[in-house]
Coordinates of C-alpha atoms and ligand atoms in Angstrom, one line a residue:
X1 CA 7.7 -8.3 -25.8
X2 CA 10.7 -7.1 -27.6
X3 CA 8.6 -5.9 -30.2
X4 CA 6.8 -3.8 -28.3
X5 CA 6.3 -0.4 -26.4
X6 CA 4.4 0.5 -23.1
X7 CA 2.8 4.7 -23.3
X8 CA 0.4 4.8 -20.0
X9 CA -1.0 1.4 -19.8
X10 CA -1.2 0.3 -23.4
X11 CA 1.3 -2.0 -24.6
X12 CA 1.4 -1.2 -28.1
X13 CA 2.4 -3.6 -30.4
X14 CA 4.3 -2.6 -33.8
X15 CA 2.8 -6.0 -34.8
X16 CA -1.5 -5.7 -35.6
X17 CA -3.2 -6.1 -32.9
X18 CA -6.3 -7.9 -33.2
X19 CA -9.8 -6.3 -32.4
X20 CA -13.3 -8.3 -32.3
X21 CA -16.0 -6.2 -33.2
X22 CA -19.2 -7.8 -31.7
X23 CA -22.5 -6.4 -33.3
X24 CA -25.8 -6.8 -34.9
X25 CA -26.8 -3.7 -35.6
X26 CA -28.3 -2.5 -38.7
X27 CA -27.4 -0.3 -41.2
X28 CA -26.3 2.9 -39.8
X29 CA -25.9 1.6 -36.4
X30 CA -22.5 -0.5 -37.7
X31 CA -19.6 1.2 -36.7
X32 CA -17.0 1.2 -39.9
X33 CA -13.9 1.8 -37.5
X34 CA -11.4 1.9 -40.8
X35 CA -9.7 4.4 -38.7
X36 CA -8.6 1.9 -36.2
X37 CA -7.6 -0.6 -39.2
X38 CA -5.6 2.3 -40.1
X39 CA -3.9 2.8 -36.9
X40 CA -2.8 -0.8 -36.8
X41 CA -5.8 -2.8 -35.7
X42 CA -6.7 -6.0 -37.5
X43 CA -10.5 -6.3 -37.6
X44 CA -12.6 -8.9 -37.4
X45 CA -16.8 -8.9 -36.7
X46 CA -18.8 -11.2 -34.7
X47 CA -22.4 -11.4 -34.8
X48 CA -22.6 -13.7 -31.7
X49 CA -21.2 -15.6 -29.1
X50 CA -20.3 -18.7 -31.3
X51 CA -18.2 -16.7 -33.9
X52 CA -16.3 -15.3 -31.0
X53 CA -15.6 -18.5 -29.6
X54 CA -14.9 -19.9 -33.1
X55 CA -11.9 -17.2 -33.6
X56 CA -10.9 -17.6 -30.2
X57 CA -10.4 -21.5 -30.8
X58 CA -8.1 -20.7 -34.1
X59 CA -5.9 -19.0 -32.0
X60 CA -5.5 -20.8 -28.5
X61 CA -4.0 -17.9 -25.8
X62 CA -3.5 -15.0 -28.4
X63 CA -4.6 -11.9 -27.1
X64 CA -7.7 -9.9 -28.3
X65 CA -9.7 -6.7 -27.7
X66 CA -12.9 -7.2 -28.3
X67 CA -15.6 -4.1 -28.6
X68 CA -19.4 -5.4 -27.6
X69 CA -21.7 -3.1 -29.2
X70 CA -25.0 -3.3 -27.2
X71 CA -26.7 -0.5 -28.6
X72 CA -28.9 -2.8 -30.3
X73 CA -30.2 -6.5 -30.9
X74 CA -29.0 -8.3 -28.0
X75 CA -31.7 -9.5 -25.1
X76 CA -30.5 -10.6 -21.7
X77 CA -30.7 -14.4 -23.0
X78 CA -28.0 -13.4 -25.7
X79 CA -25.7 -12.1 -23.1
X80 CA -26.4 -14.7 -20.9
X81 CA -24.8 -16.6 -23.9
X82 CA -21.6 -15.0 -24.0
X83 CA -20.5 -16.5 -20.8
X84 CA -17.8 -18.5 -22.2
X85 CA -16.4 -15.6 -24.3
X86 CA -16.9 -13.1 -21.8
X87 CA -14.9 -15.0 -19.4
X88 CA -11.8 -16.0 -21.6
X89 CA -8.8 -14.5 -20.1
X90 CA -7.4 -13.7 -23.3
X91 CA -10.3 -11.1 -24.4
X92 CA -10.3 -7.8 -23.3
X93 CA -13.6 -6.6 -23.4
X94 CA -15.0 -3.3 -23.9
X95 CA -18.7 -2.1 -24.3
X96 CA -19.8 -0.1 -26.6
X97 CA -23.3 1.7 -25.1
X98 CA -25.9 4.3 -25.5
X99 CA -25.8 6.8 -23.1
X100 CA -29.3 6.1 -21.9
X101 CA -28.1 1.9 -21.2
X102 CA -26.5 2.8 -18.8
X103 CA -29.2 3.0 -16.1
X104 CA -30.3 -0.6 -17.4
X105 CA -29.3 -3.2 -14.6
X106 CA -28.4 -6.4 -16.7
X107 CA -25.8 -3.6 -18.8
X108 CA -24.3 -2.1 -15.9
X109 CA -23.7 -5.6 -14.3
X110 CA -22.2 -7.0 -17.5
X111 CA -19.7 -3.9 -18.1
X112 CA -19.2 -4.3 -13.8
X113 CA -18.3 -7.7 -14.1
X114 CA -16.7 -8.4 -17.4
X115 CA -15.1 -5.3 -19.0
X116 CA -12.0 -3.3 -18.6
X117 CA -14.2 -0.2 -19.8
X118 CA -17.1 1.3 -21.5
X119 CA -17.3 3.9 -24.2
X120 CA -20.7 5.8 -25.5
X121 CA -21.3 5.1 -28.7
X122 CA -20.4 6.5 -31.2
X123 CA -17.0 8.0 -30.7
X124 CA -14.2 9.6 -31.3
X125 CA -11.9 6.6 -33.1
X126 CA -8.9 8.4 -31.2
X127 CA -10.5 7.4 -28.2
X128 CA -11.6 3.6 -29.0
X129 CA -7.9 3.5 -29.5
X130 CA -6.8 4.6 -26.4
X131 CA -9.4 2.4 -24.4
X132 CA -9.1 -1.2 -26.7
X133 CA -5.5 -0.5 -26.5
X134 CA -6.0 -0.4 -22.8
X135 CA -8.2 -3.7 -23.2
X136 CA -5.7 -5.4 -25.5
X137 CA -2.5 -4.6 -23.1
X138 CA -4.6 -5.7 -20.0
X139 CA -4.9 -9.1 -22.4
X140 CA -1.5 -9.7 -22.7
X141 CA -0.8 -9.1 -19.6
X142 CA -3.4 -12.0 -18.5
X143 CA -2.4 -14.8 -21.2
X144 CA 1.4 -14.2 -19.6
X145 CA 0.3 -14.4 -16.0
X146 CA -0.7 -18.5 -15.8
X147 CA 2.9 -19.4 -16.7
X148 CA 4.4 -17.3 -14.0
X149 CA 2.2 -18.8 -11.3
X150 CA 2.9 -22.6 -12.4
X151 CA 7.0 -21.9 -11.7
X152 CA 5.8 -20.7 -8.2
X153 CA 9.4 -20.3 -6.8
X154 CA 10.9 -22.7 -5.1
X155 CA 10.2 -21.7 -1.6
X156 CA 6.5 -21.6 -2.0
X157 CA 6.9 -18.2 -1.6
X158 CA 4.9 -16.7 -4.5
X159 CA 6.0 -12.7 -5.4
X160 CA 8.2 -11.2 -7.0
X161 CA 7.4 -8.0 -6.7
X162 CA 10.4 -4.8 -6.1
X163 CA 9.5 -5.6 -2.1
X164 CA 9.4 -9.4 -2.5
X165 CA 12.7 -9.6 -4.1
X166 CA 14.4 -7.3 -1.5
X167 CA 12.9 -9.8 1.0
X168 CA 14.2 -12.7 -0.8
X169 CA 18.2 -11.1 -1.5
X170 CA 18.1 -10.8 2.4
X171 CA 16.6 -14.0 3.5
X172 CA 19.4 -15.7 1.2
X173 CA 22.4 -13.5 2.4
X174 CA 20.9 -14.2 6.7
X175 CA 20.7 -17.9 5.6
X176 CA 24.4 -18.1 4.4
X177 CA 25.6 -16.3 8.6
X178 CA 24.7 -18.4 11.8
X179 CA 23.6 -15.1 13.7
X180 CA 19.9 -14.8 15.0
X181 CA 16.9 -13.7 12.8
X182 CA 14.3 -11.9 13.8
X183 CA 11.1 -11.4 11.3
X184 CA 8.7 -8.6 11.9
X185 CA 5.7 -8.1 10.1
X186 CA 2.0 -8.2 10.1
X187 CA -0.3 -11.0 11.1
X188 CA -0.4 -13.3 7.6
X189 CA 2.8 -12.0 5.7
X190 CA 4.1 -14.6 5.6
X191 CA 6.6 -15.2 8.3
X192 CA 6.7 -18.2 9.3
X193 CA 7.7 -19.4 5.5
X194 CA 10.3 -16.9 5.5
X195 CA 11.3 -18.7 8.1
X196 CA 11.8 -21.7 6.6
X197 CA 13.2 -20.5 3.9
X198 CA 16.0 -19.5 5.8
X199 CA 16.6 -22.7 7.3
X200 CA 16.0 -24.4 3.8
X201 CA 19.1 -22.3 2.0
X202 CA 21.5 -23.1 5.1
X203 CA 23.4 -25.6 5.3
X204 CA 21.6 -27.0 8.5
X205 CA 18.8 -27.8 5.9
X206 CA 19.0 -31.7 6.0
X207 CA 18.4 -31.2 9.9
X208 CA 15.6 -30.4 11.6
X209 CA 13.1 -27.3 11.2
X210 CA 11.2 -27.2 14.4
X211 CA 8.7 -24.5 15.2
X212 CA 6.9 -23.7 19.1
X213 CA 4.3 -20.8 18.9
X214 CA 5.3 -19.0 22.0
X215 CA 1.9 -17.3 22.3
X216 CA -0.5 -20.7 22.3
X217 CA 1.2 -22.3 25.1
X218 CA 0.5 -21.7 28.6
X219 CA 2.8 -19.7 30.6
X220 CA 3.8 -22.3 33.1
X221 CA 4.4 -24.6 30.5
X222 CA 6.2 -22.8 28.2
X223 CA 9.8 -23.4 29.9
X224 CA 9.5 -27.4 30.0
X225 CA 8.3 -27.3 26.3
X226 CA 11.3 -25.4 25.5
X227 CA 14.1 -26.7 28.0
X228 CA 12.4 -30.3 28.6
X229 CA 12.4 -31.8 32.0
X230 CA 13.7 -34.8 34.2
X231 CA 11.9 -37.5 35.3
X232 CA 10.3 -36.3 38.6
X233 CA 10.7 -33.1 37.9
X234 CA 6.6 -32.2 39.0
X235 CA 4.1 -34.5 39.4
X236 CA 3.0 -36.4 36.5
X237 CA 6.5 -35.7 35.5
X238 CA 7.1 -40.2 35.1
X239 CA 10.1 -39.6 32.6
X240 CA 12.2 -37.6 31.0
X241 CA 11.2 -35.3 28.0
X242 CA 13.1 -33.4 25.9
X243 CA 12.4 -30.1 24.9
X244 CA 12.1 -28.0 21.4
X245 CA 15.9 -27.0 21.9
X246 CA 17.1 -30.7 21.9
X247 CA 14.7 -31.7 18.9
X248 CA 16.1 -28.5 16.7
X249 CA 20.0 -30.1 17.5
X250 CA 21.6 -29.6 14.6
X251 CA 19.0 -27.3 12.9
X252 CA 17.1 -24.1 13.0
X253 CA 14.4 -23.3 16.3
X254 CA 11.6 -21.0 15.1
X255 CA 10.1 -18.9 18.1
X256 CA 7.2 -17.3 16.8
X257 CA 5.2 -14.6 18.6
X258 CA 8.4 -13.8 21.0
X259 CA 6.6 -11.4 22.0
X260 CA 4.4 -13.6 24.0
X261 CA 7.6 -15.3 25.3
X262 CA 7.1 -15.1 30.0
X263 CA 9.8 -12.6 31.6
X264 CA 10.9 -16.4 32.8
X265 CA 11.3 -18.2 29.7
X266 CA 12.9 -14.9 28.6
X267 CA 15.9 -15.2 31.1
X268 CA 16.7 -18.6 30.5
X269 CA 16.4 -18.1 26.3
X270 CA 19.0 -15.3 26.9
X271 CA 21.7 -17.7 28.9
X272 CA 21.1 -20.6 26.5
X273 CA 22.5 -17.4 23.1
X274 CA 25.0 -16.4 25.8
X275 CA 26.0 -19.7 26.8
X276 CA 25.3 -22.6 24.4
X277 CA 23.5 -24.2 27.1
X278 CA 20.7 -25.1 29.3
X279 CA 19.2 -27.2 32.0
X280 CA 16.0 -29.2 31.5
X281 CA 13.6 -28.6 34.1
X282 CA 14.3 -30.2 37.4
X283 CA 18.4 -31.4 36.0
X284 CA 21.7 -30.4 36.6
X285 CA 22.9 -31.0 33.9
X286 CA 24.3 -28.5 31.1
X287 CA 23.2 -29.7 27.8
X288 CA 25.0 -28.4 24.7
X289 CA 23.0 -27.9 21.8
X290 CA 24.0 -26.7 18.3
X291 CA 20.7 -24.3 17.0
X292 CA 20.3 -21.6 15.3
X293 CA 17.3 -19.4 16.6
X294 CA 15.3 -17.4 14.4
X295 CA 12.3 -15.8 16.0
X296 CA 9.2 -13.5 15.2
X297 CA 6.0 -11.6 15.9
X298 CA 3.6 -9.5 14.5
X299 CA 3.6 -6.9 17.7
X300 CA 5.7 -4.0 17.8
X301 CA 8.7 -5.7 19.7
X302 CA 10.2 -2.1 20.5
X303 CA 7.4 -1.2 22.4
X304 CA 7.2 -4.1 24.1
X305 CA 10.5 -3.7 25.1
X306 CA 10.0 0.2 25.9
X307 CA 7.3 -0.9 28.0
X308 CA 9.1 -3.6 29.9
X309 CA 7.4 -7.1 28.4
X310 CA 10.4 -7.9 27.1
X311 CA 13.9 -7.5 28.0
X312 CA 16.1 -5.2 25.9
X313 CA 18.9 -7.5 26.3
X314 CA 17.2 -10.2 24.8
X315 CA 16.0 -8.0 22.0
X316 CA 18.9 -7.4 20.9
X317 CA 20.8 -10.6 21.1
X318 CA 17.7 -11.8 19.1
X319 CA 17.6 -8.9 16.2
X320 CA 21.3 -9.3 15.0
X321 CA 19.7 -9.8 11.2
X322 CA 15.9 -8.1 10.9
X323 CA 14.0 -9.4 8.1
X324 CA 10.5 -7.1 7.8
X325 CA 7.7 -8.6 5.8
X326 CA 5.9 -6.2 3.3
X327 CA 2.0 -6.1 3.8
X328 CA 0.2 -7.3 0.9
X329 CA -1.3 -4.3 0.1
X330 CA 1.9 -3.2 -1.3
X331 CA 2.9 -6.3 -3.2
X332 CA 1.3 -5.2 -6.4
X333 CA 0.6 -7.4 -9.3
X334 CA 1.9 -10.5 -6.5
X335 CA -1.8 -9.9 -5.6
X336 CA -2.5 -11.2 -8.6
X337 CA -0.2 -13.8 -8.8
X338 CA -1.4 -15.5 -5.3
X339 CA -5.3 -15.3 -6.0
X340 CA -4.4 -17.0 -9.3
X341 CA -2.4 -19.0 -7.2
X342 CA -5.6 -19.8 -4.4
X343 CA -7.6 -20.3 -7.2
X344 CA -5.7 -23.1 -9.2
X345 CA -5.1 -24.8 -5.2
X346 CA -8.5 -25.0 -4.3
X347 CA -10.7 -25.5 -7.6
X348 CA -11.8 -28.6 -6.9
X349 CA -13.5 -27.1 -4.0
X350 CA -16.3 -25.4 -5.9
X351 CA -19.1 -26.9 -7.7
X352 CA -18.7 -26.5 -11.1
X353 CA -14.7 -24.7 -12.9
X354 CA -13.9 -21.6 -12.4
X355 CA -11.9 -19.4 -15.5
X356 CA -10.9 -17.1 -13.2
X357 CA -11.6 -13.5 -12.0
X358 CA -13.9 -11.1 -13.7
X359 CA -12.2 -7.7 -14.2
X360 CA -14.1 -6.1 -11.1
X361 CA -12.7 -8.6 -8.7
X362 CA -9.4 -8.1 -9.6
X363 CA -9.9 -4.0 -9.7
X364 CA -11.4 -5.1 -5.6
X365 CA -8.0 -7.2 -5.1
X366 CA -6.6 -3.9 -5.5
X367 CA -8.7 -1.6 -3.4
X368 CA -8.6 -3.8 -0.6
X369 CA -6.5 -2.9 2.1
X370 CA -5.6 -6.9 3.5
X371 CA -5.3 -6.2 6.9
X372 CA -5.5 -10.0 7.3
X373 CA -2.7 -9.6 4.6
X374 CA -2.0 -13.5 2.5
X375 CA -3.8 -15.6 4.7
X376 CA -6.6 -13.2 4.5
X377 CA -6.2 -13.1 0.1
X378 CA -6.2 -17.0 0.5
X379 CA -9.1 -17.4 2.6
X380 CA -11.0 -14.6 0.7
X381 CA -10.6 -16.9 -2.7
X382 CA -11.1 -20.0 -1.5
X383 CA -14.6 -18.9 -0.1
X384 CA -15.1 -17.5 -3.6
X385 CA -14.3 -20.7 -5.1
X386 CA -17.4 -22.4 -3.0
X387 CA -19.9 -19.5 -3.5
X388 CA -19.2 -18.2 -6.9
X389 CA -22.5 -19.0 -9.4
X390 CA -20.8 -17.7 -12.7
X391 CA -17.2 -19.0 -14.2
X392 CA -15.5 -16.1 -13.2
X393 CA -15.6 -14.8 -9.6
X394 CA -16.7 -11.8 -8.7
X395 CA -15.7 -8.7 -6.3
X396 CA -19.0 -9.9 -4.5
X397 CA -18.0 -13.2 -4.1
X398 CA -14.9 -12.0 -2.3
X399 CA -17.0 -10.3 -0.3
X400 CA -15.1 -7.2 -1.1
X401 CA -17.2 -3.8 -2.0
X402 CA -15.7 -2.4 -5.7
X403 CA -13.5 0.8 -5.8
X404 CA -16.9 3.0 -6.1
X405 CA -18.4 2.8 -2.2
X406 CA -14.9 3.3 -0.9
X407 CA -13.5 6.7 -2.0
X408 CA -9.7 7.0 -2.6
X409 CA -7.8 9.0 -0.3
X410 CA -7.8 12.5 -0.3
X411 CA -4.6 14.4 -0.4
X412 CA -5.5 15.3 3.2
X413 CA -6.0 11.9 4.1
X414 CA -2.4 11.1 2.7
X415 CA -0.8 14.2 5.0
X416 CA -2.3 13.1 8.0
X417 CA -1.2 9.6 7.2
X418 CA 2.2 11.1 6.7
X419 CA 2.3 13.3 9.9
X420 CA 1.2 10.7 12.0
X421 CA 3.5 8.3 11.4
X422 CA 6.7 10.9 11.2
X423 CA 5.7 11.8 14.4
X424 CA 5.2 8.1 15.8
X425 CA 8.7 7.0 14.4
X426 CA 10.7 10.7 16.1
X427 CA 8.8 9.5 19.5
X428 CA 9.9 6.1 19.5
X429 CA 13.3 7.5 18.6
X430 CA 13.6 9.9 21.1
X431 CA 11.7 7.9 23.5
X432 CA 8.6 9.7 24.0
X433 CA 10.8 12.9 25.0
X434 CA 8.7 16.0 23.6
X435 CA 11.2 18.6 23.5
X436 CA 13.6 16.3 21.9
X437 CA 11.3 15.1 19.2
X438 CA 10.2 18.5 18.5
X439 CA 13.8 19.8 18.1
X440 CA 14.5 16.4 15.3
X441 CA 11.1 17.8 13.9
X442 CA 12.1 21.1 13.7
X443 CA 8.6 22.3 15.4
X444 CA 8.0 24.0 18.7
X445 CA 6.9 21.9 21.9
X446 CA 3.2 23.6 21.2
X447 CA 3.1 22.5 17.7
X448 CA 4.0 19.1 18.6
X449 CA 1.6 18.5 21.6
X450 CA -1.5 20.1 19.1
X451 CA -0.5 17.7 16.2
X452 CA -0.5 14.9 18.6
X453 CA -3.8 15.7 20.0
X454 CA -5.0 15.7 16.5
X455 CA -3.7 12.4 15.3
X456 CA -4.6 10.5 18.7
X457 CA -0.8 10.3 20.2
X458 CA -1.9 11.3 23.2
X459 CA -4.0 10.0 26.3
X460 CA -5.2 12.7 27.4
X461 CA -5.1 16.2 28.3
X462 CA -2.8 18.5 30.2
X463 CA -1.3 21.4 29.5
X464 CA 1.9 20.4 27.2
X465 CA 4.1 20.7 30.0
X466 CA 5.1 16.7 30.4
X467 CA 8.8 16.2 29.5
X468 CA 7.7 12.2 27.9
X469 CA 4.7 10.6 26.9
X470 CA 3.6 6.7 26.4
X471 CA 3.5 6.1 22.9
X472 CA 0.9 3.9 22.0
Ligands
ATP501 N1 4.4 -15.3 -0.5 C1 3.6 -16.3 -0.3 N2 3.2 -17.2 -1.2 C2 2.3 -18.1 -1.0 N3 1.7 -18.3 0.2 C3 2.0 -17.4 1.2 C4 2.9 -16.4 1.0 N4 3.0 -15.7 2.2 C5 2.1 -16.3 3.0 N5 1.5 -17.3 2.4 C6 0.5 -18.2 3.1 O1 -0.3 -17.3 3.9 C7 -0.6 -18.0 5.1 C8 0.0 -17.2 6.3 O2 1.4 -17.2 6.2 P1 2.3 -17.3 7.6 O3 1.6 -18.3 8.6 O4 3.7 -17.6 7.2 O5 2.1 -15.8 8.1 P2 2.6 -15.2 9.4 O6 3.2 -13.9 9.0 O7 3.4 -16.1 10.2 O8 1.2 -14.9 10.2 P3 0.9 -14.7 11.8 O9 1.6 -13.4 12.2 O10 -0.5 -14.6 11.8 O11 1.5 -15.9 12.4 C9 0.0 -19.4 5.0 O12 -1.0 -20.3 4.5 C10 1.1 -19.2 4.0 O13 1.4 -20.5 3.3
MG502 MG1 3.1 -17.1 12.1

C-alpha cells in the first residue's frame, strides 16, 4: 500500500484504479463518465455477466469497482446470472438506479445483498467518485483479508485487533512469572484459550495442561475431583484416585468458573497457594505438588466476593496477574477475520461452496452486539454455512436483522450508558456507601439516589436516607 493514501474510507491509489462499467443501455442512457477517466479511473464496459467474468479471470485477485447500471435492459433472469460476479470478493459493486427502482423488490434485494452502495442515476461524477472509490477501497481491503486469516496466529487465537494485541503483550509477559492468573471476561471470549496460551509460552509447556470446570461438577464432588481420595475414603471409594492437582504436577491447573468453586473447596484451594500442599480425601498425607494455577469466570468475581460467595482472601491470592478479555463487539475488523475464519472451518458443512459474505452480512457482523461473543460469531456462521441458498451468505442467514430495524444509539442512549456505568464502578469502589460515592462523584446524596432510581441501581424505594446499598 506504499503507494497509496486513505481520505475517509477511500484508499486512493496514485496508481489507476480500475472501474467496470456494466450496462446495456441505449443511446443516451450510456453514461460517458470521461470525468472519472480523468480523475484516475481506468474504464472498462461490460455488457453482461460473461464479460465481467472474462476481465475478472485476466486478472486473478486484482481489485475492481464495478458500477451496475440497471436503469435499463436487464430482467430478473439476467441478474440471476451475475451470481458469480456479484459474489467475487474482489468487485466492489455499486448500482446505478432510477429513482423510481427503488421500490422494485428483486432491485432492492440485489443492492441489499451485493453492493457497498447505490447512486440515482445520473449524477454528479464528483459523487460516483467518492462512492466507487468507496467500493474500490472496500475491494482492496477484501482481496488482503484471505491471506491474514490463513497465518491464523499461532495460538489459535485469531485477532489482532488494538484490544487483541494488548491481550496478547500481557498473556506473554504473565506466562514468562509463575504467579496466579486470573481471566475475566464474558461468556465466549475466549478464555479458556487464553488460558492455554499462557501455559503454551511457559516453560511448563511440555507438561501437562489440565482443565476442571468448577461449575459442571457437583458440589460434594468437587473436593475429591480436585484433591483425589484414598482407598476407603466413602463407599464405593475401592482405590485410590488422584485428583486434578496431581495430574497438572509439573504444569498449569485451569479452574474455570471459580466463581462456582463451594466455600469448602475454597478453603482447602487457599492452603494448597499458601502451603504447596494438600491432603487427598480421606489421607494424611501432605502431597507436594509443583502447579501453577490460573483460574477464570465470566461472573463478576468482586461481587461475589462483596456478597460473601467467595472469600476475599482467596480472591486475591488468585488475581495476582488479571488478564480481561475484550467482548467481540469491540474487536473490530477481528469480526471479520473470525467469520472468514468459521467459514473456511466449516465449508464442507454446507451443500454446495460458499464465496463468502454478501456486503449486508458483513454490515450485520457489525451491528450485532454478540452477547454470546466468539462462540456465538462461530455458531452464527456455521448455521449459515448449512442454510445459505446463494454463494454468498447473507445477514438473514445469520439470522441477524440489518442495521435498518435496529436504530443506532442516540446521544441519550450513550449518556445514560455512560452514567450508569460511572456510577456502578464509584459504588463498587466505595462499597455501596452513598455519601462516599456522591462525594468521588462530586453530586449531592439526592442527586445520586434520583440518578440511581433512574438507571435501575436501586431495589426499591425509601427515602435516600440508607448510608449503603446492594449493588446489583
Ligand atoms: N480469538 C479467537 N480465535 C479463534 N477462536 C476463538 C477465539 N476466541 C474464542 N474462540 C473460540 O470461541 C469458543 C469459545 O471460547 P472459550 O471456550 O475459550 O470461551 P470462554 O470465554 O471460556 O467462554 P465461557 O465463559 O462460556 O466458558 C471456542 O470454540 C474457541 O475456540
Ligand atoms: Mg470457558
Amino acid at each position: 500500500m506504499a503507494n497509496d493514501e486513505v481520505h475517509g474510507g477511500t484508499v486512493q491509489c496514485k496508481d489507476a484504479r480500475d472501474l467496470i462499467y456494466v450496462t446495456r443501455g441505449g443511446a443516451g442512457r450510456v453514461l460517458s463518465l470521461g470525468g472519472l477517466q480523468r480523475m484516475g479511473w481506468a474504464l472498462r464496459r461490460a455488457p453482461d455477466a460473461r464479460q465481467v467474468m472474462k476481465l475478472l479471470q485476466s486478472r486473478p485477485g486484482h481489485p475492481y469497482a464495478a458500477l451496475l447500471d440497471l436503469r435499463e435492459g436487464f430482467s430478473e433472469h439476467d441478474l440471476a446470472e451475475f451470481g458469480d460476479a456479484l459474489s467475487a470478493g474482489n468487485i466492489g459493486w455499486v448500482a446505478g438506479v432510477d429513482a423510481g427502482q427503488l421500490s422494485d423488490e428483486p432491485v432492492r434485494r440485489l443492492i441489499r445483498d451485493y453492493c457497498y452502495d447505490y447512486v440515482t442515476l445520473p449524477c454528479p461524477e464528483g459523487v460516483l467518485n467518492t462512492v466507487i472509490g468507496h467500493a474500490h477501497g472496500m475491494a482492496r481491503l477484501g482481496s488482503g483479508r484471505v491471506d491474514r486469516v490463513s497465518s491464523a496466529g499461532s495460538d489459535d487465537m485469531i485477532g489482532d485487533s488494538p484490544a487483541m494485541q494488548a491481550l496478547n503483550r500481557t498473556l506473554r509477559k504473565a506466562a514468562l512469572t509463575e504467579a496466579p492468573v486470573f481471566i475475566a471476561g464474558e461468556t465466549g471470549t475466549g478464555k479458556e484459550l487464553a488460558a492455554m496460551a499462557v501455559h503454551r509460552h511457559s516453560h511448563r509447556h511440555a507438561h501437562p495442561f489440565v482443565a476442571i470446570n468448577c461449575g459442571a461438577i457437583p458440589h460434594e464432588l468437587v473436593q475429591s475431583e480436585l484433591f483425589g481420595y484414598e482407598r476407603g475414603a466413602f463407599t464405593g471409594a475401592q482405590q485410590r484416585k488422584l485428583g486434578r492437582f496431581e495430574m497438572a504436577n509439573g504444569g498449569t491447573l485451569f479452574l474455570d468458573e471459580i466463581g462456582d468453586l463451594p466455600l469448602e473447596s475454597q478453603a482447602s484451594l487457599l492452603r494448597f497457594l499458601q502451603q504447596g500442599s494438600f491432603e487427598r480425601l480421606g489421607g494424611h498425607e501432605q502431597i507436594r505438588v509443583d502447579v501453577r494455577i490460573i483460574s477464570a469466570t465470566h461472573h463478576d468475581l468482586e461481587h461475589a466476593v462483596d456478597e460473601g460467595r467467595f472469600r476475599a482472601d482467596l480472591y486475591h491470592r488468585l488475581c495476582v496477574l488479571r488478564l480481561q478479555q475484550p467482548p467481540l463487539r469491540d474487536r473490530g475488523a477481528d469480526i471479520d477475520k473470525l467469520a472468514d475464519h468459521a467459514l473456511k472451518r466449516y465449508s464442507d458443512e454446507g451443500q454446495h461452496a460458499l464465496k463468502g459474505f454478501a456486503p449486508c452480512a458483513r454490515q450485520a457482523l457489525h451491528s450485532h452486539p454478540w452477547p454470546g461473543n466468539v462462540r456465538e460469531l462461530i455458531n452464527r456462521v456455521r448455521q449459515a454455512v448449512v442454510m445459505a441458498e446463494g454463494r454468498l451468505i447473507t445477514a438473514e442467514d445469520l439470522h441477524i436483522d440489518g442495521p435498518a430495524s435496529r436504530p443506532p444509539p442516540t446521544l441519550e442512549d450513550i449518556r445514560d450508558a455512560a452514567t450508569r456505568c460511572a456510577i456502578e464502578q464509584a459504588l463498587q469502589r466505595n462499597r455501596g456507601r452513598l455519601i462516599d460515592t456522591a462525594r468521588e462523584l462530586a453530586i449531592s446524596r439526592v442527586t445520586l439516589y434520583r440518578l440511581m432510581g433512574r438507571h435501575g441501581l436501586r431495589e426499591s424505594e425509601s427515602d435516600g436516607n440508607d448510608r449503603s446499598v446492594r449493588i446489583f
